[in-house]
Structures are given as C-alpha cells and as structure tokens.
Amino acid sequence: MRLDLGYVHIGDVRFGAKTSIEDHFLSLDRRELISLLEQESLFERVEIEIAHPGDSCRIIHVLDVLEPRYRLTGPNFPGALDGNGLVGDGETRALKNVAVVETDQLAPRSRSIIDMSGPARDYSPIANTHNVVLLPYPKPGVDKNDYRLAVKKAGLKAAVYLAAAARNIAPDETRVFELPPVAFNQGPKELPRVAYIFPIHSHQHPTQQKEAVFYGSNIHGFMPTVVHPNEILDGALMFSYSAFTWFAQNHPVILELYRRHNRDLWFAGIVLTVAPVTISEKERNAALAARLAKETLGADGIIATKIGGGAVDTDLMMIYTRAEEMGMKATLVIMERYPDTGITFVPENVNALVTPGLTRDPITLPSVARVVGGETLHLDNSNPDNTNPDIPPLPANREITVWIGDLVGAISQVGASRLTTYVS
Amino acid sequence: MEIRVVHYLNQFFAQIGGEEKADIGPGFKDGLVGPGRALQQALGDNGDVIATIYCGDNYFAEHQEQAIDEQCARIAEYKPDLLIAGPAFESGRYGIACGAICQAAQQRLGIAAVAGMDEDNVGASLHRKNIYIVNSGTSIVRMVPTLQRMAALGLKLVRQEAIGKPADEGYLPRGIKRNEFAAKPPAERAVDMLLAKLRGDEFLSEIAPPKFAGGKPAAPLRNLKSAVIALVTDGGLVLEGNPDKIEPGRPTRFTTIPVAGVDSLDADKYDAVHSGYDTAFANRDPNRVVPLDTMRELERDGVIGKLHDFVHSTGGAHAAVENATLIGRQIAERLKAAGVSGVILTST
Amino acid sequence: MIPVAKEVGSLRAIASGGIVSPTGNPDLPPDKEKEFRRELVLRALQTLQEKV
C-alpha cells in the first residue's frame, strides 16, 4: 500500500476575505470557519486566533494539536469526522508550517502551554508553526466530557478545512510511504527486520463511550493487532490523552523506520496495542503484541514506546521481556517524569532504554504581550511541583516557571523531542 | 572582585598533628595553612583564602552537632563568600565532617560551599545530594588538581553561573536528572541502539535502573483471630470535600480517616482524589478502593481480631520517592504505636 | 502493579481487581462484586500469614 503525502509549504497565515492559498500564503476566512465550527450544538460560540512563530504570545489550555491534512479521495478521519472508510493510501495534501491548536475552555487546571517566542521555542516544533487556535466556548451546563469530544471533532474539521485549500495546488514536496503486504514484505537477509510495537492508549483513564480513538472506535477491550503504518500517518488515530495527535500524523518512530527502510534495516511493520488495567490483561496484551511482531511480522527486533501514566511502565517492561524471551531484541523509548528516579522501575533484564526527556525539569518563560486560550494558569510560580487544588489562579502573561513537560510538543511519549537526560 | 574564601581542614592537614591529635576541638587561623596554598594558587586573583578553620576528626565524629554549631559561628564571623572543605580523599571521618560543614554553611548561612573527597567516601553518600562534592579519588597525589576543580566550581557558585554536568565540572552526580539537547532525536537513537544490540555491539542504555532500599519483610502474622489489621491505601481516598487537601499528584502528606463504627464507605461521605486513574468507579463505591465493608464483616465473623479505627490514605500518582518513603514511615510508626500487627495496602 | 511492588521491596503483593477498582469489579452485579472483594481480602490476609 502506498501513500503520497504532498506538502504545500506555507510561509504565512492571515485572516482574509476568502480561504485560499497563493504563493505559499494562506488566507483564512475567519467567519466561514467559525460558522462551520459553530454548527456544533454544544458550543455557545467559537473564536479563532492566529499566532505566528516569534510572536510574544502564549497559548494556554491546549487540548490537542493537528497538522492540516486533506485526503484527495477522502475519507478524512473516518469514524471520527467523516463516515466509515479507510486511510493510508492514495494522495493526501498537508500544509507544512501550520498547526491547528484546540483549546479546552473547561480545563482551568490545564498546564499545556505553547510559547511562540523565548526559550520555549527551542524545544517544540509547535512553537515554530503558524498556529490557528480554536477557542470553542461551551453552552452553560454541558457535560465536560461531551464538550471535550466536541472540541476534538472541531479540530478535525478545522484541519481538513485548512488543508482543503491546497487540494488543487501542486505540492512543494511529496513524501512517499510504501510497504507491501506482510506476506511479500521480504528484504535482503543482511538487513535486520524491525517492527514497532505501539501502545496507543492506557485505560487507567478509560475512553468515553462515544470517543473516537482508532478509526472511530472507543477501543474498549482493544486487542493487539497488526495495521499498516500509513494508517497512523494518515488520520486513523487520535490520541485520547497523554500525546498530541500531531505526533501520530508525524509519528517519529514510524517516520524513522521508513527513513531507514532498505538502508540499515527492513521495516517489518507495526503492532498496535493498549495498556489495560489489570495485571493479567497487561500480561496477555504484552505477550500477544510480541507474538504478532515475531510470528506475523517476522521481526528480529522491536522498538516499543509508551503512552499514559507511570502504571504503563509495567506494560512496556512486559513487552520487552516477552519479546526477548521469544528471541527478538528489544529497545524501549520511555519518557522520564521524576528527577530522582526517572521512571517507575526497571527490571534487571532491561538494558536498552532511550529517553525522550524528563518532564519535571523547570524552565522559566518570560512575560508575554498576548495570551490566547484563557487568562490564568493554575500554577504555583515558586514551586511547579505543587498540585494543591487550592492554588490561586496566576495571570498567564507573567514570567512563569513551569515544567518542560508542560510545553506542548517538547517531549512526546511516542518518542518526539530534541532532548536526552543526564544525572546532575 | 576578590571573593572571600574560608578553608576547612582536619587536624592533619591543618598541621596540628596526626591521629594523636584527632580529639582536638574546633579552631581557626587567619589566612591559609598547608593545602590552602594550592587552593590560593587555584583561586588566583579571583579570591582570597582569608581563614582556615579546622577540627579533629574524632572530636567532630563524637560531638557533631556542637562542632557544626561552633564552626558555623566562626564562619559567620569571617563573612566569606565561599567555603572549601577538604579534600578528604578516603578518610571517612574527615569526609563526613567536610560534607556536614558544607551543608550547614549552605543551609544556615546561605554560603556557597564545595567539598572534596573520594566518591566512595561515606561522607559522599551522606551529602552528595545536598552539596557539590568534587571527586578527589583516593590518592593525595591528586591534591592540587582537586583543589583546582573545587576552586573553579566554587567561583561559579558564587557568581551564580550555570553549573555544567558532573563529568565536566568534576563533581559527584547528585542524583538529579536534567534535560539537555541531543545531537540525534530519540527515535533515531532508539533505532541505533536496537541495531547495535542486534549486531552484538556495545551500547549504553540511557536510563539507569533506579535503586530502592527495600526493607526486610516482617515475620508472618501469628494469630489472625486476635490481630489488629489496618487498611491503608495509595488510591487517594479522602473524606468528602478533601478537608486535608491531599494533592491529586506528587503527594507530600497523608490523611487519617476515622472508621470506628463505620460498616461501609458511603459514596456521599468519601471521595477519591488521584490524577493517575479514573476515580469514577471509586467515587461510586469507595469500598472498591478501601475494602471497609468486607473487613467489618470479617471482624464480625471473628476472622480477624479487630479492624483498626483509622484508614491512612494518600495518593500515589508521581510521588517522589523521598516523600513516599517518608509518608510510609510515618504511617507505619503510627500503626505500630497503635498495636496494629498487619496491614492491607490497596494500590491503584 | 505487582512488578513495581516487588521491585521496590514489597514482597507480599497479590493481584488486585485492576487500577480503577483494586478491591472491586464494576462489571459484576453488586452481590457478586462483594463476593469478589471478600475472596480478595481473605487472600490478602492469608498472605500476611505466609513467610516471604
């Protein structure tokens, strides 16, 4: 199966009379997009703002981030936005240097921040894109969870709407992603076959009944399964929490395995799995995921990443152990949260860990001229570790000290960052 | 501007005497003594060794509190910008003294402090988390290069410059992780590591296994029928409204919930506060996190002697190991004092 | 989270009803859930009486 992902490079985004792209300049008809998003019955009204790289601007209460994408033959985000269908093949248009940023207007305690200038810019790609920020205000009395799902859907609508403006434009750059069916996916003997085991959710925070995570499914009871990596890149997956959907569309491990395919490795494919809540289910999923990598994908080695809280370190260690018991070599990518121990635990047999960074590492961000997405942060400026529910709200435009983990896109659990850690 | 430096030495390096003088109490001399010369050379024009304070290693070991108080008073009088202690190399008593005095000067007087000793010195394991300790190695041959490192690090601390990595500055890792920018992104490093592993090449894992000091398991419970059993949880059970303000994450304290005469945990009287799991099920029936109803039945049926009158609770999300250890110890002390002989800890 | 418990030195650990309901099982009808809880607690008390 082959996907042609055509990028149109965008140099600037401004509000204009009509939504169109000309000479790498995206003009956005604010009213048209607002009308589209205000069709959602749970919203009172929607506002849209644009933040540019270099602006003295802080975006707060970020819920999710998406790259604008438009499949020329549809469907777009099937199951979540459009009706049923499949993705990962054909031609898709993407806008480079643009992101859709959803804010959650019912999450005053959210610390997800994007600073468009200052020291934060070095950490995240999302501080360096032209960000189209959605501010959907809920009607009084709406259910928080229903509202959140509506915001995520609004983000998908906006992402498709923006990229659709590129549908008749020749891409500046096309990336081709092609892997044949597993049965024919044979490479030269000297190239090791590498598979990626990908936990997409941890049910310690169960998904909502109507929540769309994978092809529109709420993935309750999800069993490990083999899918084509293009499906992840092309809109089949929306993270429920713990990672931004941008990093599914631009999945660092999948992109890296494709990049090195037929060079120093052979990309054997990917296994999707979830982290359940009981030990016996965790063991079952870990064993089955490893088995699929070994016996279905024929992998010599696996990489696995994490999603979710500290509890999921267990699942990852199980995947590692089962994989190595089955004769494969394993390497894990696992985000660190604690300045003292890094992660929850490391069994003796686990000797290959890569860190995308430590979340609880303080960074001081300067005051800004403009805040988008809200007005205050739930933050104790003298101690970012303080999670006391009674902290008084802090004006968000001030100089603030937060965790690097609070910066959207700085450290993604699926392995995206510019960082590593050391013991000081 | 020249900074003012005080140098701490033991009786030997302060040229008072050898082991036979290890009992002498704290003393001081203006200016530098012995290795202070090398320290002054290392400081150059940047600083002045204005005084040397010393103490006998045995005296310090036997009168630690007093010695620290006296030395701090002396240091305060000199009003230095920086305290340099040692290096103590392998000498354990000397190393402990260096570490303790630096820590006290830092905490009580707000003075920048740097100690020096070998990484295996017991003083290092006691103090490396709280102060900068330059690794001197075991041999006195390294006196001069060690003092050079100590001086350089001390100057940075005084000037509030950014302190580099342990390997670069020469100090013992303090066990605090930090981020740094990497030449390659994590996904590339992961693939590199896996390919190295497949080839059988050497590679270095990026996260060292955390070490936990586990306790010795208690002896098996003898007589369950007469035992007092307590319920403890890290699931964040609290009284309705969370009056003790237990934090949903990174807990620093625990709460004590009275359950005498309570047969079952009612949903409207208790809450679960915890950022690491969805508390909806627990909120609807708190017995799902703390099995009070069952324990009360078992008490009634005579299976256990008595259910302890208090449930101790905290939240386990992202607890710092030190805080978790402290909370655990505090709860255990209370339970022991109350005659509890067995605990069921429920964990989410 | 038994593997974590064992790793930090807590040797008496038995499997719970899961992360979101350690001493419960919301999928069961209430009376069966109480039975489940009783069995689990009895097993825990048994473990206290064992040597590790």
Coordinates of C-alpha atoms in Angstrom, one line a residue, chain B residues 51-340:
Chain B
A51 CA 40.9 32.0 57.1
T52 CA 41.4 28.3 57.8
I53 CA 39.1 26.5 60.2
Y54 CA 39.8 23.0 61.5
C55 CA 38.6 20.3 63.8
G56 CA 39.9 17.0 65.0
D57 CA 38.3 14.1 63.1
N58 CA 37.4 12.2 66.3
Y59 CA 36.1 15.3 68.0
F60 CA 33.8 16.0 65.1
A61 CA 32.6 12.4 65.0
E62 CA 31.7 12.4 68.7
H63 CA 30.3 15.9 69.0
Q64 CA 28.9 16.5 65.6
E65 CA 26.1 19.0 66.4
Q66 CA 28.2 21.0 68.7
A67 CA 31.1 21.1 66.3
I68 CA 28.9 22.3 63.4
D69 CA 27.4 25.0 65.6
E70 CA 30.8 26.3 66.6
Q71 CA 32.2 26.1 63.1
C72 CA 29.2 27.9 61.7
A73 CA 29.5 30.7 64.2
R74 CA 33.2 31.0 63.3
I75 CA 32.5 31.0 59.6
A76 CA 29.8 33.6 60.0
E77 CA 32.2 35.9 61.8
Y78 CA 34.5 35.8 58.7
K79 CA 31.7 36.6 56.4
P80 CA 33.1 34.6 53.5
D81 CA 31.5 34.1 50.0
L82 CA 32.7 30.6 49.7
L83 CA 33.6 27.6 52.0
I84 CA 36.0 25.0 50.6
A85 CA 36.2 21.8 52.7
G86 CA 39.0 19.2 52.3
P87 CA 39.7 17.3 50.1
A88 CA 39.3 14.4 52.4
F89 CA 40.2 11.6 49.9
E90 CA 39.5 8.3 51.5
S91 CA 39.3 9.4 55.1
G92 CA 35.7 8.7 56.2
R93 CA 35.5 10.8 59.4
Y94 CA 37.1 13.7 57.6
G95 CA 34.8 13.3 54.7
I96 CA 31.7 13.3 56.9
A97 CA 32.9 16.4 58.6
C98 CA 33.6 18.2 55.3
G99 CA 30.1 17.2 54.0
A100 CA 28.3 18.2 57.1
I101 CA 30.0 21.6 57.5
C102 CA 29.4 22.5 53.8
Q103 CA 25.8 21.5 54.1
A104 CA 25.3 23.6 57.3
A105 CA 27.1 26.6 55.8
Q106 CA 24.9 26.4 52.7
Q107 CA 21.6 25.9 54.6
R108 CA 22.1 28.0 57.7
L109 CA 24.3 30.8 56.4
G110 CA 23.5 30.8 52.6
I111 CA 27.2 30.5 51.8
A112 CA 28.3 28.7 48.6
A113 CA 30.2 25.6 49.6
V114 CA 32.2 22.8 47.9
A115 CA 33.6 19.7 49.5
G116 CA 36.2 17.3 48.1
M117 CA 36.6 13.6 48.7
D118 CA 36.7 10.2 47.0
E119 CA 33.4 9.0 45.6
D120 CA 33.3 6.0 47.9
N121 CA 33.9 8.1 51.0
V122 CA 30.9 7.6 53.4
G123 CA 30.7 11.4 53.6
A124 CA 29.8 11.4 49.9
S125 CA 26.9 9.0 50.2
L126 CA 25.5 11.1 53.1
H127 CA 25.9 14.5 51.5
R128 CA 26.2 14.4 47.7
K129 CA 22.6 15.1 47.2
N130 CA 22.7 18.4 49.0
I131 CA 26.1 19.9 48.3
Y132 CA 28.6 19.8 45.4
I133 CA 31.4 17.3 46.2
V134 CA 34.4 17.2 43.8
N135 CA 35.7 13.7 43.3
S136 CA 39.3 13.7 44.6
G137 CA 39.9 10.0 44.1
T138 CA 41.8 8.1 46.9
S139 CA 45.3 9.4 46.4
I140 CA 46.8 12.5 47.9
V141 CA 48.7 12.9 44.7
R142 CA 45.6 14.5 43.3
M143 CA 45.5 17.3 45.9
V144 CA 46.4 20.1 43.5
P145 CA 44.1 19.2 40.6
T146 CA 41.2 18.5 43.0
L147 CA 41.6 21.9 44.7
Q148 CA 41.7 23.5 41.2
R149 CA 38.4 21.9 40.4
M150 CA 37.0 22.9 43.8
A151 CA 38.0 26.5 43.3
A152 CA 36.6 26.7 39.8
L153 CA 33.3 25.2 40.8
G154 CA 33.2 27.4 43.9
L155 CA 33.7 30.5 41.8
K156 CA 30.9 29.5 39.5
L157 CA 28.6 29.0 42.5
V158 CA 29.5 32.4 44.0
R159 CA 28.9 34.1 40.6
Q160 CA 25.7 32.2 40.1
E161 CA 26.9 30.9 36.8
A162 CA 25.3 27.8 35.2
I163 CA 26.9 24.6 36.6
G164 CA 27.8 22.1 33.9
K165 CA 27.5 18.3 34.0
P166 CA 29.2 16.2 36.7
A167 CA 31.7 14.8 34.2
D168 CA 32.7 18.3 33.0
E169 CA 33.0 20.0 36.4
G170 CA 34.3 17.1 38.3
Y171 CA 31.7 16.7 41.0
L172 CA 29.8 13.6 42.1
P173 CA 26.4 13.3 40.4
R174 CA 23.8 14.4 42.9
G175 CA 21.0 12.2 41.5
I176 CA 19.0 15.0 40.0
K177 CA 18.1 14.4 36.4
R178 CA 18.1 17.3 33.9
N179 CA 17.3 17.6 30.2
E180 CA 19.9 18.6 27.6
F181 CA 19.6 19.0 23.8
A182 CA 20.7 15.9 22.0
A183 CA 22.5 15.6 18.7
K184 CA 20.0 13.0 17.4
P185 CA 16.3 12.7 18.1
P186 CA 15.1 9.9 20.4
A187 CA 13.6 7.8 17.6
E188 CA 16.9 7.7 15.7
R189 CA 18.8 6.8 18.9
A190 CA 16.3 4.0 19.6
V191 CA 16.9 2.5 16.1
D192 CA 20.6 2.9 16.5
M193 CA 20.5 1.2 19.9
L194 CA 18.4 -1.7 18.6
L195 CA 20.7 -2.2 15.6
A196 CA 23.7 -2.2 17.8
K197 CA 22.0 -4.7 20.0
L198 CA 21.2 -6.9 17.0
R199 CA 24.8 -6.8 15.8
G200 CA 26.1 -7.7 19.3
D201 CA 27.9 -4.3 19.6
E202 CA 28.3 -2.4 22.8
F203 CA 25.7 0.2 23.6
L204 CA 24.7 2.3 26.6
S205 CA 21.2 2.4 27.9
E206 CA 20.1 6.0 28.6
I207 CA 18.2 5.4 31.8
A208 CA 19.9 3.7 34.8
P209 CA 17.8 1.4 36.9
P210 CA 16.6 3.3 40.0
K211 CA 17.8 1.7 43.2
F212 CA 15.4 1.3 46.0
A213 CA 16.5 0.4 49.6
G214 CA 13.9 -2.3 50.3
G215 CA 13.2 -3.2 53.9
K216 CA 13.3 -6.7 55.4
P217 CA 9.9 -8.4 55.2
A218 CA 8.2 -8.7 58.5
A219 CA 7.7 -12.2 60.1
P220 CA 4.4 -13.9 59.2
L221 CA 1.4 -12.9 61.3
R222 CA 0.8 -15.4 64.0
N223 CA -2.7 -15.3 65.2
L224 CA -5.1 -13.7 62.8
K225 CA -8.1 -14.2 65.0
S226 CA -6.7 -11.8 67.6
A227 CA -4.8 -9.5 65.3
V228 CA -5.5 -5.8 64.8
I229 CA -5.5 -5.2 61.0
A230 CA -5.3 -1.8 59.4
L231 CA -6.3 -0.6 56.0
V232 CA -4.0 1.8 54.1
T233 CA -4.3 3.0 50.5
D234 CA -2.5 5.0 47.9
G235 CA -5.7 5.3 45.9
G236 CA -6.3 8.8 47.3
L237 CA -9.4 8.0 49.5
V238 CA -10.4 11.2 51.4
L239 CA -13.4 12.5 53.4
E240 CA -15.9 14.2 51.2
G241 CA -14.5 17.6 50.2
N242 CA -10.9 16.6 50.9
P243 CA -10.5 18.6 54.1
D244 CA -6.8 17.7 54.4
K245 CA -6.2 18.8 50.9
I246 CA -4.5 15.6 49.7
E247 CA -2.8 16.5 46.4
P248 CA -4.0 14.7 43.3
G249 CA -0.4 14.2 42.2
R250 CA 3.1 14.4 43.8
P251 CA 1.7 13.9 47.3
T252 CA 3.6 15.3 50.3
R253 CA 1.2 14.1 53.0
F254 CA -1.4 11.6 54.1
T255 CA -4.8 11.8 55.7
T256 CA -6.2 9.8 58.6
I257 CA -9.9 8.7 58.1
P258 CA -11.7 7.6 61.3
V259 CA -13.8 4.4 60.6
A260 CA -14.8 3.3 64.1
G261 CA -18.5 2.3 63.9
V262 CA -18.5 2.6 60.1
D263 CA -19.7 -0.5 58.4
S264 CA -19.3 0.5 54.8
L265 CA -17.9 3.5 52.9
D266 CA -20.8 5.6 51.6
A267 CA -20.3 7.3 48.2
D268 CA -21.5 10.6 49.5
K269 CA -19.2 10.7 52.5
Y270 CA -15.9 9.9 50.8
D271 CA -14.1 10.9 47.6
A272 CA -11.1 9.5 45.7
V273 CA -8.5 12.1 44.7
H274 CA -5.8 10.8 42.3
S275 CA -4.6 12.0 38.9
G276 CA -3.3 8.7 37.8
Y277 CA -6.5 6.8 37.3
D278 CA -10.2 7.5 36.6
T279 CA -11.8 7.7 40.0
A280 CA -15.4 7.4 38.8
F281 CA -15.7 3.8 39.9
A282 CA -14.1 4.5 43.3
N283 CA -16.3 7.5 43.8
R284 CA -19.5 5.5 43.2
D285 CA -18.4 2.8 45.7
P286 CA -15.3 3.7 47.8
N287 CA -15.2 0.1 49.1
R288 CA -13.7 -0.6 45.7
V289 CA -10.5 1.2 46.8
V290 CA -10.6 0.5 50.5
P291 CA -12.5 -2.7 51.3
L292 CA -14.0 -1.5 54.5
D293 CA -17.3 -3.3 54.2
T294 CA -15.6 -6.6 53.8
M295 CA -13.2 -6.0 56.7
R296 CA -16.0 -5.1 59.0
E297 CA -17.8 -8.4 58.1
L298 CA -14.6 -10.4 58.7
E299 CA -14.2 -8.6 62.1
R300 CA -17.8 -9.5 63.0
D301 CA -17.3 -13.1 61.8
G302 CA -14.2 -13.4 64.1
V303 CA -11.8 -14.0 61.2
I304 CA -9.7 -11.0 62.4
G305 CA -9.4 -9.7 65.9
K306 CA -10.2 -6.1 65.2
L307 CA -10.2 -3.6 62.3
H308 CA -8.1 -0.6 63.2
D309 CA -10.1 2.5 63.8
F310 CA -8.3 4.6 61.2
V311 CA -7.7 4.3 57.5
H312 CA -4.5 6.0 56.4
S313 CA -4.6 7.3 52.8
T314 CA -2.5 9.2 50.3
G315 CA -2.4 9.5 46.5
G316 CA 0.2 7.5 44.7
A317 CA 0.5 9.5 41.5
H318 CA 4.0 10.5 40.7
A319 CA 5.0 10.5 44.3
A320 CA 8.7 11.5 44.8
V321 CA 10.5 8.5 46.3
E322 CA 11.6 10.5 49.3
N323 CA 8.1 11.7 50.1
A324 CA 6.6 8.3 49.5
T325 CA 9.2 6.8 51.8
L326 CA 8.6 9.4 54.5
I327 CA 4.8 9.0 54.3
G328 CA 5.2 5.2 54.5
R329 CA 7.4 5.5 57.5
Q330 CA 5.1 8.0 59.3
I331 CA 2.1 5.8 58.8
A332 CA 4.0 2.7 59.9
E333 CA 5.1 4.4 63.1
R334 CA 1.5 5.4 63.9
L335 CA 0.2 1.9 63.2
K336 CA 2.9 0.3 65.3
A337 CA 2.2 2.6 68.2
A338 CA -1.5 1.7 68.0
G339 CA -0.8 -2.0 68.3
V340 CA -1.6 -2.9 64.7

